[in-house]
């Protein structure tokens, strides 16, 4: 098994450069395990990343990778997918990346239901620049730009993607690493825009300032605050206060963008439908 | 009375901002300028300033918010670097053409790609024609002093243009140096309150900012903007004179270092000037007539003054910390050569590209440059006019 995972890693680039206690390595691990489960073909797969700690993950995976600009990974990925719809495209972003500068790209990729698999490393903070609050930093958190506490409400990225038209939405944590792997498998095999939010610990830039302890302690926090989605559906908003649902949050069928696009072009060119 | 301290360039600029006590700051984190808004946000949270701090969702939004607040009559500022400035591009032009004297603390960092977080001037040089005033700093003291002077230049009635105060990423932004700060009240007295003549929501003077200009008017608007930018040159000198009276530190359009009798001159921008001065000192001690001209004001470009300062130089090196991708010179090289041409001066000018993406530049590197200038004069062979310094080939 070990060897099958190594196949997907640039072993010469390891060990990684993330801080001690960072959860990003677990998300990376979940991704490569998911690749073995779907028997991912490296010759037919592209990994696109934005800018930030999360996006470093693309550098560790042995695929054709495209490291892009902050927030814009989905726009680049849309271009790749439209040019070669037969490619499998994974997009790695952080919460600062995907929800702030990239927020517009996120909702429009979801709206089009283009067949991309977006994996959001949600560490609740801009980690790389030293702990400024992001659109996913929970309300009342401490951050270097909020020395007393944040007063801005955070996005629920999963709800946002669902409302925007994503047809597969899931969330897990680095504590629930096996579940995370399985959700990435499900997202990757789903046709349409899929978003998997991976809650990951940033003990250096978020946890320390919010007295959440070490990377280990932050994983225990994940365990204690994550509620399986089936259970969460039976809880009241008050009971869910401060907690979050994990699992497959939403799944639907809708026409996939590159397929609809292809049909339109064929129609415009007068080519009859197959069959 | 000056206050001695030890500060990074970023901290120094954040303190200048606190002392100015502006009305609005909008910002988005990006290395290596993040520390400026981060430090300033603590001043806001601690009630040390009256500023409204807007942690926006992108640099484009940071500049847009600054434009909005400045148009409403609020003294506004932001800070950024590299791709952050590039993302502001669209609205940089809007800030300038709407004549909004916003101050931007730019911490120079290279533009992607390859992605790199270290210093060169590709970000601000890319924005050199956006209509902003650009001032560059050699060290932390200059970054602080230049920021204190920024609004006096930008808000001057003959100017009313946005201003970019640049310093070198990490080299001065993160390095801690000795610095002399002015007392808060001295800065406040020097900068003064902002009383814009026109602003939005003034019921006595309804105003449209940024409306469509048909072809019959658009060109005149651009020309008026140019005149304002040209005025910034004299205003920069006037403000520097007042600043010298307050601080004892003198600034001009540029600094001449042992230039008056120099046969071989180097024109340079930013922190590497400090290194180059050491090279000049060493060569002067060995009896060589070398000198340096350090750019402070790059926009508007003081071409006539620079040509006059270089008129006795036999061979000139123009040092560009950016690649312009025009195939023949960097932005500083182009400006200096153009200024010399207009002054009917035709010395050999060698344009060097150095320090891209944070590549270190040493005293020995600059000594090599001066040696090459001397060789050109002695052999009367200019060789290649466009060269790369300390490149691995």
XYZ file of C-alpha atoms in Angstrom:
668
model
C 0.000 0.000 0.000
C 2.796 2.353 0.938
C 4.265 2.141 -2.529
C 0.954 2.858 -4.191
C 0.740 6.176 -2.315
C 4.348 7.054 -3.062
C 3.571 6.759 -6.735
C 1.535 9.966 -6.425
C 4.117 11.921 -4.454
C 7.251 13.741 -5.524
C 9.280 11.883 -2.925
C 12.367 14.009 -3.634
C 10.425 17.077 -2.462
C 9.604 15.529 0.931
C 9.671 16.087 3.879
C 7.285 18.982 3.481
C 7.918 22.516 4.744
C 4.671 23.023 6.665
C 4.985 24.005 10.335
C 4.928 21.392 13.111
C 1.308 20.581 13.948
C -0.048 21.824 10.635
C -2.845 19.658 9.270
C -2.087 20.240 5.618
C 0.015 17.073 5.403
C -3.027 15.056 6.512
C -5.128 16.613 3.768
C -2.352 15.844 1.298
C -2.311 12.263 2.639
C -6.083 11.991 2.181
C -5.722 13.179 -1.390
C -3.074 10.662 -2.384
C -4.984 7.845 -0.653
C -8.054 8.908 -2.595
C -5.965 8.768 -5.780
C -5.055 5.135 -5.073
C -8.699 4.284 -4.446
C -9.836 5.715 -7.779
C -6.698 4.373 -9.447
C -5.939 7.872 -10.627
C -4.120 8.100 -13.948
C -1.302 10.637 -13.724
C -1.274 11.048 -17.490
C -4.851 12.211 -17.431
C -4.925 14.376 -14.317
C -3.993 17.977 -13.576
C -3.668 19.558 -10.154
C -4.170 23.308 -9.960
C -3.383 25.366 -6.876
C -3.707 28.989 -5.791
C -1.374 30.810 -3.415
C -0.901 30.133 0.264
C 0.194 27.307 2.589
C -2.380 24.924 1.104
C -1.174 25.472 -2.424
C 2.214 24.102 -1.516
C 0.525 20.667 -1.650
C 0.519 20.741 -5.453
C 4.310 20.804 -5.364
C 4.394 17.507 -3.457
C 2.154 15.584 -5.824
C 3.624 13.877 -8.865
C 1.251 15.129 -11.529
C 1.248 17.874 -14.075
C 0.598 20.779 -11.718
C -0.196 24.441 -12.224
C 0.613 26.830 -9.372
C -1.382 29.960 -10.161
C -2.208 33.288 -8.486
C -3.985 34.019 -5.228
C -7.675 33.180 -5.461
C -7.723 32.439 -9.164
C -7.042 28.696 -9.269
C -10.609 27.893 -10.352
C -10.420 30.291 -13.284
C -7.224 28.614 -14.507
C -8.784 25.190 -13.923
C -11.882 26.189 -15.903
C -9.624 26.973 -18.839
C -7.890 23.578 -18.583
C -11.166 21.684 -18.343
C -12.764 23.503 -21.279
C -9.703 22.970 -23.467
C -9.464 19.256 -22.579
C -12.688 18.031 -20.975
C -11.286 14.501 -20.811
C -8.791 15.575 -18.118
C -9.471 15.046 -14.437
C -8.862 18.368 -12.724
C -8.303 18.810 -8.988
C -8.123 22.328 -7.564
C -6.440 23.036 -4.225
C -7.198 26.270 -2.410
C -7.035 27.693 1.086
C -9.854 29.511 2.854
C -8.274 32.912 2.269
C -7.655 31.923 -1.317
C -11.066 30.458 -2.179
C -13.400 32.653 -0.171
C -11.937 36.153 -0.526
C -10.210 37.047 -3.793
C -11.422 33.754 -5.241
C -14.994 34.010 -3.990
C -16.348 35.153 -7.310
C -14.598 32.350 -9.216
C -15.941 29.848 -6.699
C -19.590 30.789 -7.067
C -19.366 30.917 -10.853
C -17.586 27.563 -11.164
C -20.337 26.145 -8.949
C -23.057 27.899 -10.964
C -21.762 26.395 -14.214
C -21.450 22.946 -12.612
C -18.165 22.410 -14.423
C -16.564 19.060 -13.620
C -13.788 20.173 -11.268
C -12.960 18.758 -7.847
C -12.150 21.615 -5.487
C -10.488 20.782 -2.180
C -10.483 23.661 0.267
C -7.901 23.548 3.052
C -9.806 25.504 5.686
C -7.408 26.457 8.470
C -9.566 29.479 9.392
C -6.793 32.017 8.807
C -4.287 33.506 6.400
C -1.466 31.320 7.671
C 1.347 32.143 5.291
C 1.204 35.905 5.838
C 1.095 35.459 9.602
C -2.468 35.151 10.860
C -4.765 37.792 9.415
C -8.418 36.801 9.571
C -10.010 35.338 6.479
C -13.660 35.114 5.383
C -13.758 31.698 7.083
C -12.310 32.817 10.425
C -15.061 32.152 12.966
C -16.732 35.171 14.542
C -15.086 36.310 17.813
C -11.689 34.827 16.912
C -8.391 36.506 17.594
C -6.176 37.355 14.629
C -3.260 39.666 13.982
C -5.691 42.036 12.243
C -8.193 41.562 15.063
C -6.224 41.851 18.316
C -9.417 41.876 20.417
C -11.632 39.661 18.268
C -13.195 39.443 14.839
C -16.539 41.127 14.401
C -17.191 39.868 10.869
C -19.404 36.829 10.355
C -17.726 34.005 8.481
C -18.960 32.257 5.366
C -20.235 28.712 5.526
C -18.386 27.751 2.361
C -20.313 24.527 1.874
C -23.668 26.346 2.034
C -22.304 29.017 -0.285
C -21.210 26.446 -2.877
C -24.503 24.594 -2.628
C -26.532 27.785 -3.055
C -24.365 28.764 -6.024
C -25.105 25.497 -7.814
C -22.404 22.991 -6.860
C -23.713 19.454 -7.260
C -21.443 17.758 -4.727
C -20.608 19.379 -1.403
C -18.873 17.697 1.510
C -16.876 18.535 4.594
C -14.481 16.655 6.789
C -11.541 17.353 9.054
C -7.991 16.185 9.501
C -9.206 14.252 12.574
C -11.703 12.426 10.334
C -8.969 11.606 7.816
C -10.513 8.388 6.506
C -13.814 10.128 5.955
C -11.930 12.914 4.184
C -10.314 10.377 1.847
C -13.692 8.799 1.066
C -15.305 12.184 0.402
C -12.496 13.128 -1.986
C -13.092 9.810 -3.783
C -16.814 10.570 -4.018
C -16.177 14.141 -5.170
C -13.654 13.027 -7.764
C -16.008 10.439 -9.229
C -18.997 12.811 -9.231
C -19.683 14.467 -12.553
C -20.072 18.210 -12.015
C -18.614 20.775 -9.656
C -17.646 19.181 -6.372
C -16.313 20.983 -3.316
C -14.747 19.215 -0.361
C -13.938 21.426 2.608
C -11.134 19.983 4.733
C -10.979 21.597 8.172
C -7.287 21.641 9.069
C -5.320 22.979 12.020
C -3.015 25.981 11.906
C -1.565 25.940 15.430
C 0.994 28.646 14.624
C -1.129 31.413 13.127
C -4.618 30.555 14.407
C -4.525 28.076 17.269
C -1.888 29.820 19.336
C -3.678 33.157 19.222
C -6.993 31.525 20.117
C -5.601 29.375 22.926
C -6.444 26.156 21.135
C -3.241 24.405 22.022
C -1.067 22.233 19.837
C -1.848 20.667 16.487
C -2.970 17.577 18.426
C -5.281 19.641 20.645
C -6.748 21.275 17.569
C -7.549 17.859 16.116
C -9.361 16.983 19.330
C -11.255 20.264 18.878
C -12.226 19.056 15.417
C -13.433 15.761 16.868
C -15.517 17.544 19.498
C -17.046 20.150 17.198
C -17.760 18.060 14.108
C -21.226 16.506 13.954
C -22.007 13.746 11.430
C -24.393 15.176 8.895
C -27.174 12.641 9.578
C -27.146 13.622 13.238
C -26.789 17.322 12.462
C -29.998 17.270 10.408
C -31.945 16.325 13.530
C -30.440 19.066 15.668
C -31.817 22.563 16.071
C -29.729 25.598 14.974
C -29.207 26.315 18.666
C -27.875 22.819 19.262
C -25.572 23.228 16.253
C -24.272 26.576 17.539
C -20.466 26.590 17.291
C -20.455 23.133 15.670
C -20.296 22.070 12.074
C -21.609 19.161 10.049
C -19.232 16.686 8.424
C -19.915 14.140 5.731
C -21.660 14.325 2.392
C -23.684 17.514 2.805
C -25.297 17.758 -0.597
C -25.451 15.785 -3.813
C -27.521 16.487 -6.895
C -27.591 15.774 -10.594
C -27.413 18.623 -13.097
C -26.045 19.031 -16.630
C -22.255 19.308 -16.571
C -20.883 22.404 -18.263
C -18.320 20.964 -20.699
C -20.863 18.367 -21.884
C -23.552 20.984 -22.446
C -20.959 23.138 -24.157
C -19.991 20.288 -26.468
C -23.637 19.632 -27.343
C -24.185 23.288 -28.196
C -21.149 23.401 -30.479
C -22.259 20.219 -32.245
C -25.751 21.654 -32.674
C -24.359 24.899 -34.034
C -22.219 22.949 -36.482
C -25.191 20.863 -37.577
C -23.722 17.576 -36.344
C -26.545 15.180 -35.387
C -26.691 13.791 -31.857
C -25.076 10.424 -31.365
C -27.405 7.439 -31.093
C 12.783 66.761 19.023
C 13.718 63.405 17.596
C 13.044 60.046 19.227
C 15.645 57.345 18.713
C 14.323 53.867 18.130
C 15.069 50.593 16.383
C 12.422 49.578 13.871
C 11.854 47.555 10.749
C 10.899 49.516 7.654
C 7.362 48.199 7.917
C 7.053 49.246 11.565
C 8.479 52.662 10.750
C 5.853 53.251 8.064
C 3.072 51.962 10.327
C 4.219 54.466 12.988
C 4.230 57.285 10.427
C 0.654 56.275 9.618
C -0.305 56.342 13.294
C 1.193 59.788 13.687
C -0.647 61.040 10.607
C -3.881 59.524 11.975
C -5.641 59.129 8.629
C -9.380 58.630 8.280
C -9.526 55.287 6.466
C -7.199 52.362 5.835
C -8.256 49.476 3.618
C -5.841 46.593 3.139
C -5.352 42.939 2.264
C -2.406 40.847 3.466
C 0.475 40.094 1.120
C 4.111 39.352 1.872
C 6.231 41.412 2.600
C 3.951 44.402 3.261
C 1.490 42.570 5.560
C 3.144 43.872 8.701
C 2.150 47.463 7.882
C -1.649 47.025 7.980
C -1.270 44.396 10.698
C 0.636 46.768 12.986
C -1.692 49.602 12.079
C -4.766 47.478 12.880
C -3.448 47.194 16.435
C -3.260 50.999 16.647
C -6.880 51.094 15.465
C -8.010 48.427 17.919
C -6.164 50.144 20.780
C -7.828 53.469 20.058
C -4.506 55.153 19.267
C -5.905 56.478 15.989
C -9.322 57.560 14.779
C -8.977 55.568 11.571
C -11.635 53.245 10.171
C -9.825 50.014 9.234
C -11.355 47.908 6.454
C -9.905 44.402 6.071
C -11.160 43.937 2.526
C -11.306 40.702 0.501
C -8.705 41.633 -2.153
C -6.219 44.321 -3.129
C -8.552 45.481 -5.863
C -11.121 46.076 -3.143
C -8.470 47.780 -0.977
C -7.775 50.389 -3.646
C -11.463 50.676 -4.554
C -12.402 51.311 -0.926
C -9.625 53.907 -0.636
C -10.947 55.632 -3.750
C -14.450 55.657 -2.303
C -13.407 57.049 1.042
C -11.011 59.597 -0.454
C -13.771 60.757 -2.817
C -15.938 61.242 0.249
C -13.286 63.581 1.637
C -11.524 61.159 3.978
C -7.742 60.923 4.059
C -7.171 57.342 2.937
C -4.296 54.925 2.566
C -3.338 51.345 1.945
C -0.246 49.146 1.720
C 0.653 46.331 -0.618
C 3.321 44.477 -2.590
C 3.858 42.660 -5.865
C 0.757 40.848 -7.159
C -1.300 42.946 -4.770
C -0.303 46.087 -6.654
C -0.876 44.280 -9.937
C -4.390 43.413 -8.817
C -4.999 47.118 -8.100
C -3.989 48.052 -11.636
C -7.422 48.927 -12.975
C -8.219 51.234 -10.109
C -4.747 52.806 -9.753
C -5.581 54.732 -12.914
C -8.998 55.634 -11.532
C -7.439 57.022 -8.334
C -5.028 59.174 -10.339
C -7.456 60.402 -12.980
C -10.030 61.296 -10.337
C -7.291 63.313 -8.630
C -7.602 61.552 -5.281
C -4.509 62.026 -3.084
C -4.412 58.507 -1.599
C -1.118 57.347 -0.054
C 0.097 53.820 -0.745
C 2.943 52.210 1.189
C 4.498 49.908 -1.374
C 6.932 47.259 -0.233
C 8.682 46.238 -3.433
C 8.531 42.559 -4.324
C 8.891 40.851 -7.666
C 5.873 39.960 -9.762
C 5.107 36.305 -10.505
C 6.512 34.231 -12.046
C 8.397 32.289 -11.125
C 6.657 32.966 -7.850
C 9.107 34.584 -5.461
C 8.512 36.747 -2.419
C 11.717 38.789 -2.481
C 12.635 42.240 -3.645
C 12.838 43.723 -7.063
C 11.076 46.725 -8.529
C 8.914 45.011 -11.138
C 5.714 45.794 -9.216
C 6.067 49.564 -8.880
C 7.873 49.924 -12.203
C 4.935 48.221 -13.866
C 2.705 50.910 -12.345
C 5.013 53.777 -13.276
C 2.679 55.143 -15.923
C -0.509 54.906 -13.867
C -0.415 58.601 -12.956
C 0.772 58.111 -9.373
C 3.626 60.048 -7.856
C 6.394 57.581 -6.995
C 9.035 58.102 -4.324
C 11.653 55.470 -3.456
C 13.505 54.941 -0.172
C 17.005 53.653 0.496
C 16.575 52.698 4.148
C 14.084 52.625 7.016
C 14.701 56.249 7.912
C 13.897 57.339 4.380
C 10.799 55.131 4.231
C 9.541 56.852 7.376
C 10.528 60.359 6.310
C 9.073 59.921 2.845
C 5.777 58.693 4.235
C 5.544 61.670 6.581
C 6.014 63.942 3.557
C 3.637 62.007 1.293
C 0.326 63.733 1.956
C 1.845 67.208 1.829
C 2.892 66.487 -1.760
C -0.189 64.533 -2.812
C -2.786 66.885 -1.329
C -1.135 70.108 -2.513
C -3.665 72.219 -4.440
C -1.406 72.247 -7.501
C -1.067 68.447 -7.441
C -3.967 66.434 -5.954
C -2.675 63.084 -7.079
C -2.142 59.735 -5.339
C 1.334 58.919 -4.088
C 3.248 55.662 -3.767
C 6.046 55.527 -1.188
C 8.259 52.561 -2.070
C 10.780 50.630 -0.018
C 12.579 47.377 -0.739
C 10.851 44.202 0.410
C 12.629 42.410 3.275
C 15.847 44.395 2.733
C 14.389 47.402 4.508
C 10.824 46.273 5.285
C 11.915 43.456 7.613
C 15.406 44.583 8.624
C 15.566 46.438 11.926
C 17.681 49.605 11.869
C 18.304 52.573 14.069
C 15.863 55.320 13.244
C 14.954 58.814 14.401
C 11.246 59.434 14.706
C 9.561 62.785 14.999
C 7.259 63.551 17.900
C 3.601 62.776 17.196
C 2.595 66.425 17.476
C 5.364 67.477 15.101
C 4.138 65.054 12.458
C 0.552 66.149 13.001
C 1.584 69.783 12.748
C 3.597 69.117 9.608
C 0.998 67.033 7.801
C -1.978 69.041 9.060
C -5.682 68.374 8.817
C -7.134 67.377 5.481
C -9.609 69.902 4.138
C -10.492 68.860 0.592
C -12.012 71.516 -1.626
C -14.494 69.090 -3.144
C -15.918 65.880 -1.789
C -18.986 63.720 -2.100
C -22.150 64.378 -0.087
C -21.420 68.059 0.346
C -24.938 69.467 -0.056
C -23.597 72.900 -0.994
C -21.568 71.503 -3.867
C -23.048 68.421 -5.570
C -20.302 66.504 -7.320
C -19.891 63.718 -9.880
C -16.638 61.795 -9.587
C -15.535 59.556 -12.419
C -18.288 60.224 -14.983
C -17.945 59.297 -18.648
C -15.875 61.789 -20.635
C -16.760 61.921 -24.305
C -13.995 62.272 -26.864
C -14.438 66.024 -26.876
C -13.263 66.236 -23.243
C -11.254 63.090 -22.400
C -7.982 64.369 -23.838
C -8.169 67.652 -21.919
C -8.717 65.743 -18.692
C -5.555 63.708 -19.319
C -3.572 66.848 -20.094
C -4.761 68.530 -16.900
C -3.677 65.416 -15.003
C -0.230 65.628 -16.600
C 0.154 69.266 -15.544
C -0.698 68.304 -11.977
C 1.890 65.524 -12.044
C 4.547 67.892 -13.378
C 3.744 70.294 -10.547
C 4.575 67.532 -8.073
C 8.276 68.050 -8.788
C 8.461 71.550 -7.327
C 6.053 70.668 -4.546
C 8.270 67.709 -3.576
C 11.210 70.116 -3.226
C 9.169 72.657 -1.249
C 7.864 70.011 1.130
C 11.377 68.576 1.564
C 12.636 72.029 2.547
C 9.999 72.345 5.253
C 10.724 68.811 6.377
C 14.421 69.590 6.684
C 13.597 72.563 8.921
C 11.600 70.209 11.156
C 13.821 67.142 11.150
C 17.274 68.272 10.051
C 17.197 65.632 7.311
C 17.447 66.920 3.766
C 15.819 65.440 0.723
C 15.689 66.422 -2.923
C 14.494 64.937 -6.193
C 17.507 62.647 -6.002
C 20.671 62.317 -3.950
C 24.096 63.046 -5.407
C 26.851 61.087 -3.692
C 30.377 62.204 -4.612
C 29.023 62.909 -8.055
C 30.183 66.468 -8.787
C 33.611 65.515 -10.198
C 32.912 61.853 -10.961
C 34.134 60.442 -14.270
C 32.111 57.298 -13.755
C 28.582 57.629 -12.416
C 26.044 55.104 -11.285
C 22.297 55.836 -11.243
C 20.356 53.607 -8.877
C 17.101 53.274 -6.952
C 16.357 51.916 -3.491
C 18.287 50.022 -0.848
C 21.144 48.908 -3.112
C 22.239 52.562 -3.167
C 23.620 52.002 0.321
C 25.758 49.134 -0.931
C 26.822 51.151 -3.955
C 27.894 54.036 -1.716
C 30.301 51.662 0.025
C 31.726 50.748 -3.378
C 32.101 54.463 -4.195
C 33.888 55.068 -0.871
C 36.324 52.208 -1.466
C 37.146 53.346 -4.995
C 37.440 56.993 -3.940
C 39.917 55.902 -1.259
C 41.903 54.273 -4.067
C 41.866 57.559 -5.960
C 39.187 56.782 -8.512
C 36.677 59.465 -9.433
C 33.413 57.602 -9.099
C 30.035 58.815 -7.889
C 26.422 57.936 -7.498
C 23.005 59.408 -8.204
C 20.204 57.875 -6.174
C 16.684 58.424 -7.473
C 14.136 59.571 -4.924
C 11.350 60.940 -7.132
C 10.744 58.651 -10.097
C 7.314 59.986 -11.082
C 7.298 62.673 -12.265
C 10.777 61.918 -13.608
C 13.168 64.837 -13.036
C 14.956 64.311 -16.350
C 16.394 67.811 -16.842
C 17.839 67.917 -13.348
C 19.313 64.430 -13.675
C 20.907 65.246 -17.050
C 22.430 68.379 -15.513
C 23.806 66.382 -12.587
C 25.358 63.832 -14.970
C 26.757 66.297 -17.494
C 30.367 65.798 -16.431
C 30.207 62.012 -16.259
C 32.219 60.254 -18.944
C 30.554 56.844 -18.632
C 27.295 56.084 -16.822
C 25.826 52.893 -15.384
C 22.031 52.766 -14.977
C 21.027 50.086 -12.504
C 17.588 48.576 -13.026
C 16.156 46.215 -10.431
C 13.572 44.985 -12.909
C 13.461 43.474 -16.380
C 11.306 45.534 -18.695
C 11.013 42.882 -21.439
C 11.326 45.465 -24.183
C 14.509 43.800 -25.398
C 16.843 46.746 -24.967
C 16.750 48.464 -21.569
C 15.130 48.778 -18.184
C 12.780 51.587 -17.130
C 15.487 53.620 -15.367
C 17.861 53.121 -18.304
C 15.220 54.331 -20.731
C 14.431 57.424 -18.659
C 18.034 58.432 -18.073
C 19.060 57.920 -21.699
C 16.052 59.895 -22.872
C 16.916 62.736 -20.464
C 20.549 62.784 -21.627
C 19.488 62.805 -25.270
C 17.208 65.791 -24.714
C 20.116 67.581 -23.023
C 22.305 66.718 -26.060
C 24.619 64.664 -23.887
C 25.879 61.442 -25.453
C 28.116 59.598 -22.964
C 28.180 55.799 -23.116
C 25.372 54.539 -20.871
C 25.443 50.915 -19.795
C 22.177 49.602 -18.437
C 22.563 46.817 -15.856
C 19.816 44.570 -14.546
C 20.530 43.359 -11.009
C 18.932 41.901 -7.906
C 15.869 40.283 -9.484
C 13.776 38.189 -7.102
C 16.000 39.160 -4.181
C 19.332 38.177 -5.768
C 21.974 39.579 -3.449
C 24.062 42.458 -4.688
C 27.384 43.186 -3.019
C 29.960 45.962 -2.816
C 32.207 43.805 -5.023
C 29.468 43.626 -7.667
C 29.339 47.414 -7.835
C 33.119 47.669 -7.914
C 32.980 45.369 -10.950
C 30.489 47.723 -12.576
C 32.743 50.747 -12.029
C 35.700 48.760 -13.393
C 33.701 48.024 -16.518
C 32.863 51.728 -16.907
C 36.556 52.613 -16.643
C 37.435 49.963 -19.218
C 34.855 51.362 -21.614
C 36.400 54.816 -21.378
C 39.960 53.551 -21.699
C 39.283 51.244 -24.656
C 36.643 53.446 -26.242
C 34.649 50.260 -26.719
C 31.134 50.391 -25.239
C 30.494 46.695 -25.741
C 27.059 45.473 -24.793
C 24.819 48.291 -23.639
C 22.437 46.003 -21.756
C 23.941 43.674 -19.189
C 22.965 41.441 -16.291
C 24.893 41.722 -13.033
C 25.884 38.592 -11.058
C 23.827 36.239 -13.197
C 24.590 32.508 -13.148
C 25.311 31.584 -16.769
